Short mmCIF file of C-alpha atoms in Angstrom, two decimals:
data_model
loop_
_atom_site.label_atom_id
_atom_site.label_comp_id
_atom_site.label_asym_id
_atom_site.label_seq_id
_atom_site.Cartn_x
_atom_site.Cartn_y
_atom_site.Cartn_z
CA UNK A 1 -16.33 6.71 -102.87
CA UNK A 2 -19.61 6.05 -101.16
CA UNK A 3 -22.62 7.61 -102.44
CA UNK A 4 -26.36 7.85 -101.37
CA UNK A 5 -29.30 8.44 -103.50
CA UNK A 6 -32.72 9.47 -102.51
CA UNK A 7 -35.50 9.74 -104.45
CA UNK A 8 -38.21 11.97 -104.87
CA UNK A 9 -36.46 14.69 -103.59
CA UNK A 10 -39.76 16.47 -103.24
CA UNK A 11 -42.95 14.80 -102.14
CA UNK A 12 -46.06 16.38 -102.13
CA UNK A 13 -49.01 14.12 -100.97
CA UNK A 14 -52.17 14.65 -99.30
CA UNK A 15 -53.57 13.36 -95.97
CA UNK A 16 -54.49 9.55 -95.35
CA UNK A 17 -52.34 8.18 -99.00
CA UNK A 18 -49.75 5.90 -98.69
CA UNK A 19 -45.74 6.47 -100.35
CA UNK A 20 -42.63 5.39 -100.09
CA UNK A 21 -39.16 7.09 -100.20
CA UNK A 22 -35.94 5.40 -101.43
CA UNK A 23 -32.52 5.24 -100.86
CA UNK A 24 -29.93 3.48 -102.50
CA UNK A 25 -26.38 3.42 -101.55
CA UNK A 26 -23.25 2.48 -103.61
CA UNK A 27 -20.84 0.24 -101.21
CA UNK A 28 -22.01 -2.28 -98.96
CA UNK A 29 -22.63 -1.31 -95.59
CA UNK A 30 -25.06 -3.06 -92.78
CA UNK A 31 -25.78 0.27 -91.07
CA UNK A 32 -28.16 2.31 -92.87
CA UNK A 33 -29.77 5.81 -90.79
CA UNK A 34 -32.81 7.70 -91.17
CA UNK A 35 -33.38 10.61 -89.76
CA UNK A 36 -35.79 14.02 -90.03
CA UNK A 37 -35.16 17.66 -89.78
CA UNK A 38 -37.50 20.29 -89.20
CA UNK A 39 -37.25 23.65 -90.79
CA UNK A 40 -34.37 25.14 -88.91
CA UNK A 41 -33.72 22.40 -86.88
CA UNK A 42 -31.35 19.98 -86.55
CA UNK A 43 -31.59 16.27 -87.15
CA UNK A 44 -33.54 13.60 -84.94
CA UNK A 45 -33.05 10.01 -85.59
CA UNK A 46 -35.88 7.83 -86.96
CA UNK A 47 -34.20 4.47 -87.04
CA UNK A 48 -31.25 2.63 -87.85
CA UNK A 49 -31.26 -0.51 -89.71
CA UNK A 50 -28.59 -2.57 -89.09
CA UNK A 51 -29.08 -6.40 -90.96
CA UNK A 52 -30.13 -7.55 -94.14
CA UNK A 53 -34.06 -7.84 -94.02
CA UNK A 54 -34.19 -5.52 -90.89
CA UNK A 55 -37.57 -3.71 -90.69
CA UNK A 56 -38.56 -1.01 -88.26
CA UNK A 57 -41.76 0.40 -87.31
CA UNK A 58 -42.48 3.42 -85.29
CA UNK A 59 -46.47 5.66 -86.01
CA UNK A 60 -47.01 5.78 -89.35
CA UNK A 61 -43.14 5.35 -90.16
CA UNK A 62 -42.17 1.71 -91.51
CA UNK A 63 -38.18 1.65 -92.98
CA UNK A 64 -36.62 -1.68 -94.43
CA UNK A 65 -33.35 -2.89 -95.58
CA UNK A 66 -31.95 -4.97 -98.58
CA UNK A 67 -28.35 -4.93 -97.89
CA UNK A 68 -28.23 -7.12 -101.35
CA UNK A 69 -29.99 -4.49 -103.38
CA UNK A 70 -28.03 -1.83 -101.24
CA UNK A 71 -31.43 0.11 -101.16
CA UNK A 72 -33.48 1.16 -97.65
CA UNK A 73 -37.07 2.49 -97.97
CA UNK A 74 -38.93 4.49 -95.62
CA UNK A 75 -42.87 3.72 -96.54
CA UNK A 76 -45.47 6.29 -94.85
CA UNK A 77 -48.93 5.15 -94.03
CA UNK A 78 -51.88 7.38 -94.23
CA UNK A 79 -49.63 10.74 -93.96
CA UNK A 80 -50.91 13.42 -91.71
CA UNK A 81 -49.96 16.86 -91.49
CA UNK A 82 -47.27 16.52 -89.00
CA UNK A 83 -45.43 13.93 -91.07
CA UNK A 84 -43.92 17.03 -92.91
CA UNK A 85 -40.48 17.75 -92.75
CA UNK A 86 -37.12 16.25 -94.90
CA UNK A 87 -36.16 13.40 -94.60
CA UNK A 88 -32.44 11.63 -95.26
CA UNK A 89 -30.79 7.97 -95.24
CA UNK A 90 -27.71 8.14 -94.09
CA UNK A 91 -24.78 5.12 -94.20
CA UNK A 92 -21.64 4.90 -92.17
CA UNK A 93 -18.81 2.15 -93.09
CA UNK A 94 -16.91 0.01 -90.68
CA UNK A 95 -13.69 1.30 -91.85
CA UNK A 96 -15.00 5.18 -91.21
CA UNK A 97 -15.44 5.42 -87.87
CA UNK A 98 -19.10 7.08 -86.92
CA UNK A 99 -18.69 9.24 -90.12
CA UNK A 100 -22.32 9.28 -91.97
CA UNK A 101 -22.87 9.68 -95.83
CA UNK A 102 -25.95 11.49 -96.37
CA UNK A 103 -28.25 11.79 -98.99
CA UNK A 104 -29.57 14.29 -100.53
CA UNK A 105 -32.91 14.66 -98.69
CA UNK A 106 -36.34 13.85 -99.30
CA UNK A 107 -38.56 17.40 -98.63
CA UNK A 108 -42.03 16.19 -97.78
CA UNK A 109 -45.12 17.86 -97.60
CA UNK A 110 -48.44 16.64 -96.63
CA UNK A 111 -50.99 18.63 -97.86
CA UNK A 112 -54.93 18.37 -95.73
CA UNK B 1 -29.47 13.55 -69.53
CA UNK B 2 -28.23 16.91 -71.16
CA UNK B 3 -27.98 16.71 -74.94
CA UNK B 4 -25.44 18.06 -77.56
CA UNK B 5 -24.86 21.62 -77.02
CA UNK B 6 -23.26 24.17 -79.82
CA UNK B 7 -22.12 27.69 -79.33
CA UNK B 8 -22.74 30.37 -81.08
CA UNK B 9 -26.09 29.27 -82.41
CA UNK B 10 -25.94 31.88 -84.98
CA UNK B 11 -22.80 34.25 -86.30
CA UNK B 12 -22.62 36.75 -88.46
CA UNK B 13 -19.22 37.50 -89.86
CA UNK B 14 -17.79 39.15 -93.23
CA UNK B 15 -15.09 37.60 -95.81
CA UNK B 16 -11.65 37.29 -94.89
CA UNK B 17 -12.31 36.68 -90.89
CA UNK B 18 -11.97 33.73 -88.84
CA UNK B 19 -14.45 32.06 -86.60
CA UNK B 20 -14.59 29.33 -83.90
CA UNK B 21 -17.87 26.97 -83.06
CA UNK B 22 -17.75 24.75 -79.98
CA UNK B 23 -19.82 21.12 -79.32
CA UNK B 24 -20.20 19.99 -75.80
CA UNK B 25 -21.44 16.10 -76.71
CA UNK B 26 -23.55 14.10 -73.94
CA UNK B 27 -21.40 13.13 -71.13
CA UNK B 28 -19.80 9.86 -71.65
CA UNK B 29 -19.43 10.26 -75.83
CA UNK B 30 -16.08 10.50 -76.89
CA UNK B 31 -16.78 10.82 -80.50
CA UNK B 32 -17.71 13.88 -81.97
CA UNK B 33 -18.16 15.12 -85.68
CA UNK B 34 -19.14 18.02 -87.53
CA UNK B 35 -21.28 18.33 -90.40
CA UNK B 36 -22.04 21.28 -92.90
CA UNK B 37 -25.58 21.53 -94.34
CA UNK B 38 -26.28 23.43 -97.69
CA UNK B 39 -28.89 24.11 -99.81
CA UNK B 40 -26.67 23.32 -102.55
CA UNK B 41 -24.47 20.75 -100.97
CA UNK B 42 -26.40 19.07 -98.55
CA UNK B 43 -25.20 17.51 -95.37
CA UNK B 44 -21.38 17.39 -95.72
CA UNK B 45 -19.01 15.85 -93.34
CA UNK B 46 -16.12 17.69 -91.99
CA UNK B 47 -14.07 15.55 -89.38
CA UNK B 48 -14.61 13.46 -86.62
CA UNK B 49 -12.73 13.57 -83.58
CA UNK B 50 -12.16 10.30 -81.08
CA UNK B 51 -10.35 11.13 -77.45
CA UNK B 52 -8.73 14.15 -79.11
CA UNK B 53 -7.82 12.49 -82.12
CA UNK B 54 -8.90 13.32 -85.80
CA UNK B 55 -10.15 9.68 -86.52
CA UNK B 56 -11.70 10.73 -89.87
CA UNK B 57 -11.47 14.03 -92.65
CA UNK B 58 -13.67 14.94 -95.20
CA UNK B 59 -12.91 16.80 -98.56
CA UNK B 60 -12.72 20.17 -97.04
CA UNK B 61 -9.84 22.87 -97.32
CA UNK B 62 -7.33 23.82 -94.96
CA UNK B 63 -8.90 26.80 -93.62
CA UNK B 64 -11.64 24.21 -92.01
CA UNK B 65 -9.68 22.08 -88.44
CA UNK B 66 -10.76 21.35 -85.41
CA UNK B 67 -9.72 19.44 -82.32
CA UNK B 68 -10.98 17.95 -79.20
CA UNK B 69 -10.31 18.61 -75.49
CA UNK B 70 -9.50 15.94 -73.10
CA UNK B 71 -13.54 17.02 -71.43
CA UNK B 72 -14.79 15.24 -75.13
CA UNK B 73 -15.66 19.31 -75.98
CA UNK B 74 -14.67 19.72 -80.00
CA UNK B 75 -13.96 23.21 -81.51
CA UNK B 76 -14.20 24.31 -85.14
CA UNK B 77 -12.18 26.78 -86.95
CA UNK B 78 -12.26 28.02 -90.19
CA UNK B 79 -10.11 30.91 -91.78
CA UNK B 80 -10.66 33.18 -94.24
CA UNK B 81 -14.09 33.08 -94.62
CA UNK B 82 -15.62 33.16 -98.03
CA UNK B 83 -18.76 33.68 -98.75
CA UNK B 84 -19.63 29.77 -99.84
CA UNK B 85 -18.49 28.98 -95.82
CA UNK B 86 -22.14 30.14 -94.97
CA UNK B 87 -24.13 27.33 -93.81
CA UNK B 88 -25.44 25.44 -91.11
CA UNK B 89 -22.86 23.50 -88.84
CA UNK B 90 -23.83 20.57 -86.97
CA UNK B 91 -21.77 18.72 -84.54
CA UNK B 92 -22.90 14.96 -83.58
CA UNK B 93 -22.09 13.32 -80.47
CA UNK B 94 -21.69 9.73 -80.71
CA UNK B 95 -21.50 6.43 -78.92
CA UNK B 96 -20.96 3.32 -79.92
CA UNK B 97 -24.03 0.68 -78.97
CA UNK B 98 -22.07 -2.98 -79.61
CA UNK B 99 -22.78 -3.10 -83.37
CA UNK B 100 -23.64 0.73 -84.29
CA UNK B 101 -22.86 4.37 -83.90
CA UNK B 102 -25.56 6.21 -81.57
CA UNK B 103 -25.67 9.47 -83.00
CA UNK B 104 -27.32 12.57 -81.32
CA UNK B 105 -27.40 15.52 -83.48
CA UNK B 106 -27.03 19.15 -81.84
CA UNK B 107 -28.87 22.15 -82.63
CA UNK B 108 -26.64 23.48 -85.05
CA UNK B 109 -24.47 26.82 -85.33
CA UNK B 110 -25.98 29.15 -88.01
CA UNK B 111 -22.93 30.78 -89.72
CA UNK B 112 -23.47 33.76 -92.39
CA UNK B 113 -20.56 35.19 -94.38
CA UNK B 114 -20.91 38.81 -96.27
#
């Protein structure tokens, strides 16, 4: 059975510092999903990662794979308010179709 | 282009009733799955539905099915509510992009059980 781990769970940082979130996943996969949810809201896609050694980039967002290590990060850079929210990883398989396996969220809050 | 849409956006029912939640995905997605978040449980997947077929099932009793019209349009049912049944529902409308799923996430349907 597939799981996903993220860790912290709960972030609490202040603006401008630098931290990292990471997920680690039991099976192999190449397709490995961020996304972030809003109080309330539903869930918007970050990036997907879909290659060993992939790295993304969007803001002050940066998320990398290590298919190897079966572990994605998702490393913030000088966190400002609006950063807050949760955060999850999220893997699908090739045999599953476009079923996701989520973790269990990162809650993030960046504190002025 | 329109995005996922989900009806009711929020119910309120009591134990022992039944309720039905609809997903219109984006035009052109055939794929369509539903998710239920927790605080306890987390995201959760239900099923997934492909041109009106159940492609994929997660661990979830009976009382939870679902199908898909020939428009791509998915319903949810579940029976016999129980209290533990209120949660947030997502649906996801997906397309495949050559390599990986595109997956758009609606709004969500807000269901509370007393």
């Amino acid at each position: 059975e597939l799981k996903v781990e993220q860790n912290p769970l709960f972030l609490s940082m202040q603006e401008g510092k630098n931290y990292t979130i990471y997920c680690n996943y039991s099976t192999t996969s190449d397709r490995l999903y961020w996304y972030r949810q809003d109080p309330g809201k539903s869930l918007e896609s970050l990036f997907v990662l879909l290659s060993n050694g992939a790295v993304k980039q969007e803001g002050r967002l940066m998320a990398s794979l290590d298919t190897k290590a079966r572990l994605s990060t998702l490393h913030i850079t000088a966190a400002v308010h609006d950063l807050s929210a949760t955060y999850f990883c999220a893997v699908d398989l090739e045999t599953s179709g476009s079923r996701l396996t989520f973790g269990e969220g990162t809650q993030l809050t960046v504190n002025p | 282009k329109a995005g996922v849409t989900q009806t009711p956006r929020y119910l309120i029912k009591t134990r022992g009733q039944q309720v039905t939640l609809s997903c219109s995905p984006i035009s052109g997605h055939r794929s369509v799955s539903w998710y239920q978040q927790t605080p306890g449980q987390g995201l959760q997947f239900l099923f997934e539905y492909f041109s009106e077929t159940q492609r994929n099932k997660g661990n979830f009793p009976g009382r939870f099915s679902g199908r898909q019209f020939s428009n791509s349009r998915s319903e949810m049912n579940v029976s016999t509510l129980e209290l533990g049944d209120s949660a947030l529902y997502l649906c996801a409308s997906s397309l495949w992009s050559g390599g990986w799923y595109e997956q758009f996430f609606g709004p969500g349907t807000r269901l509370t059980v007393l």
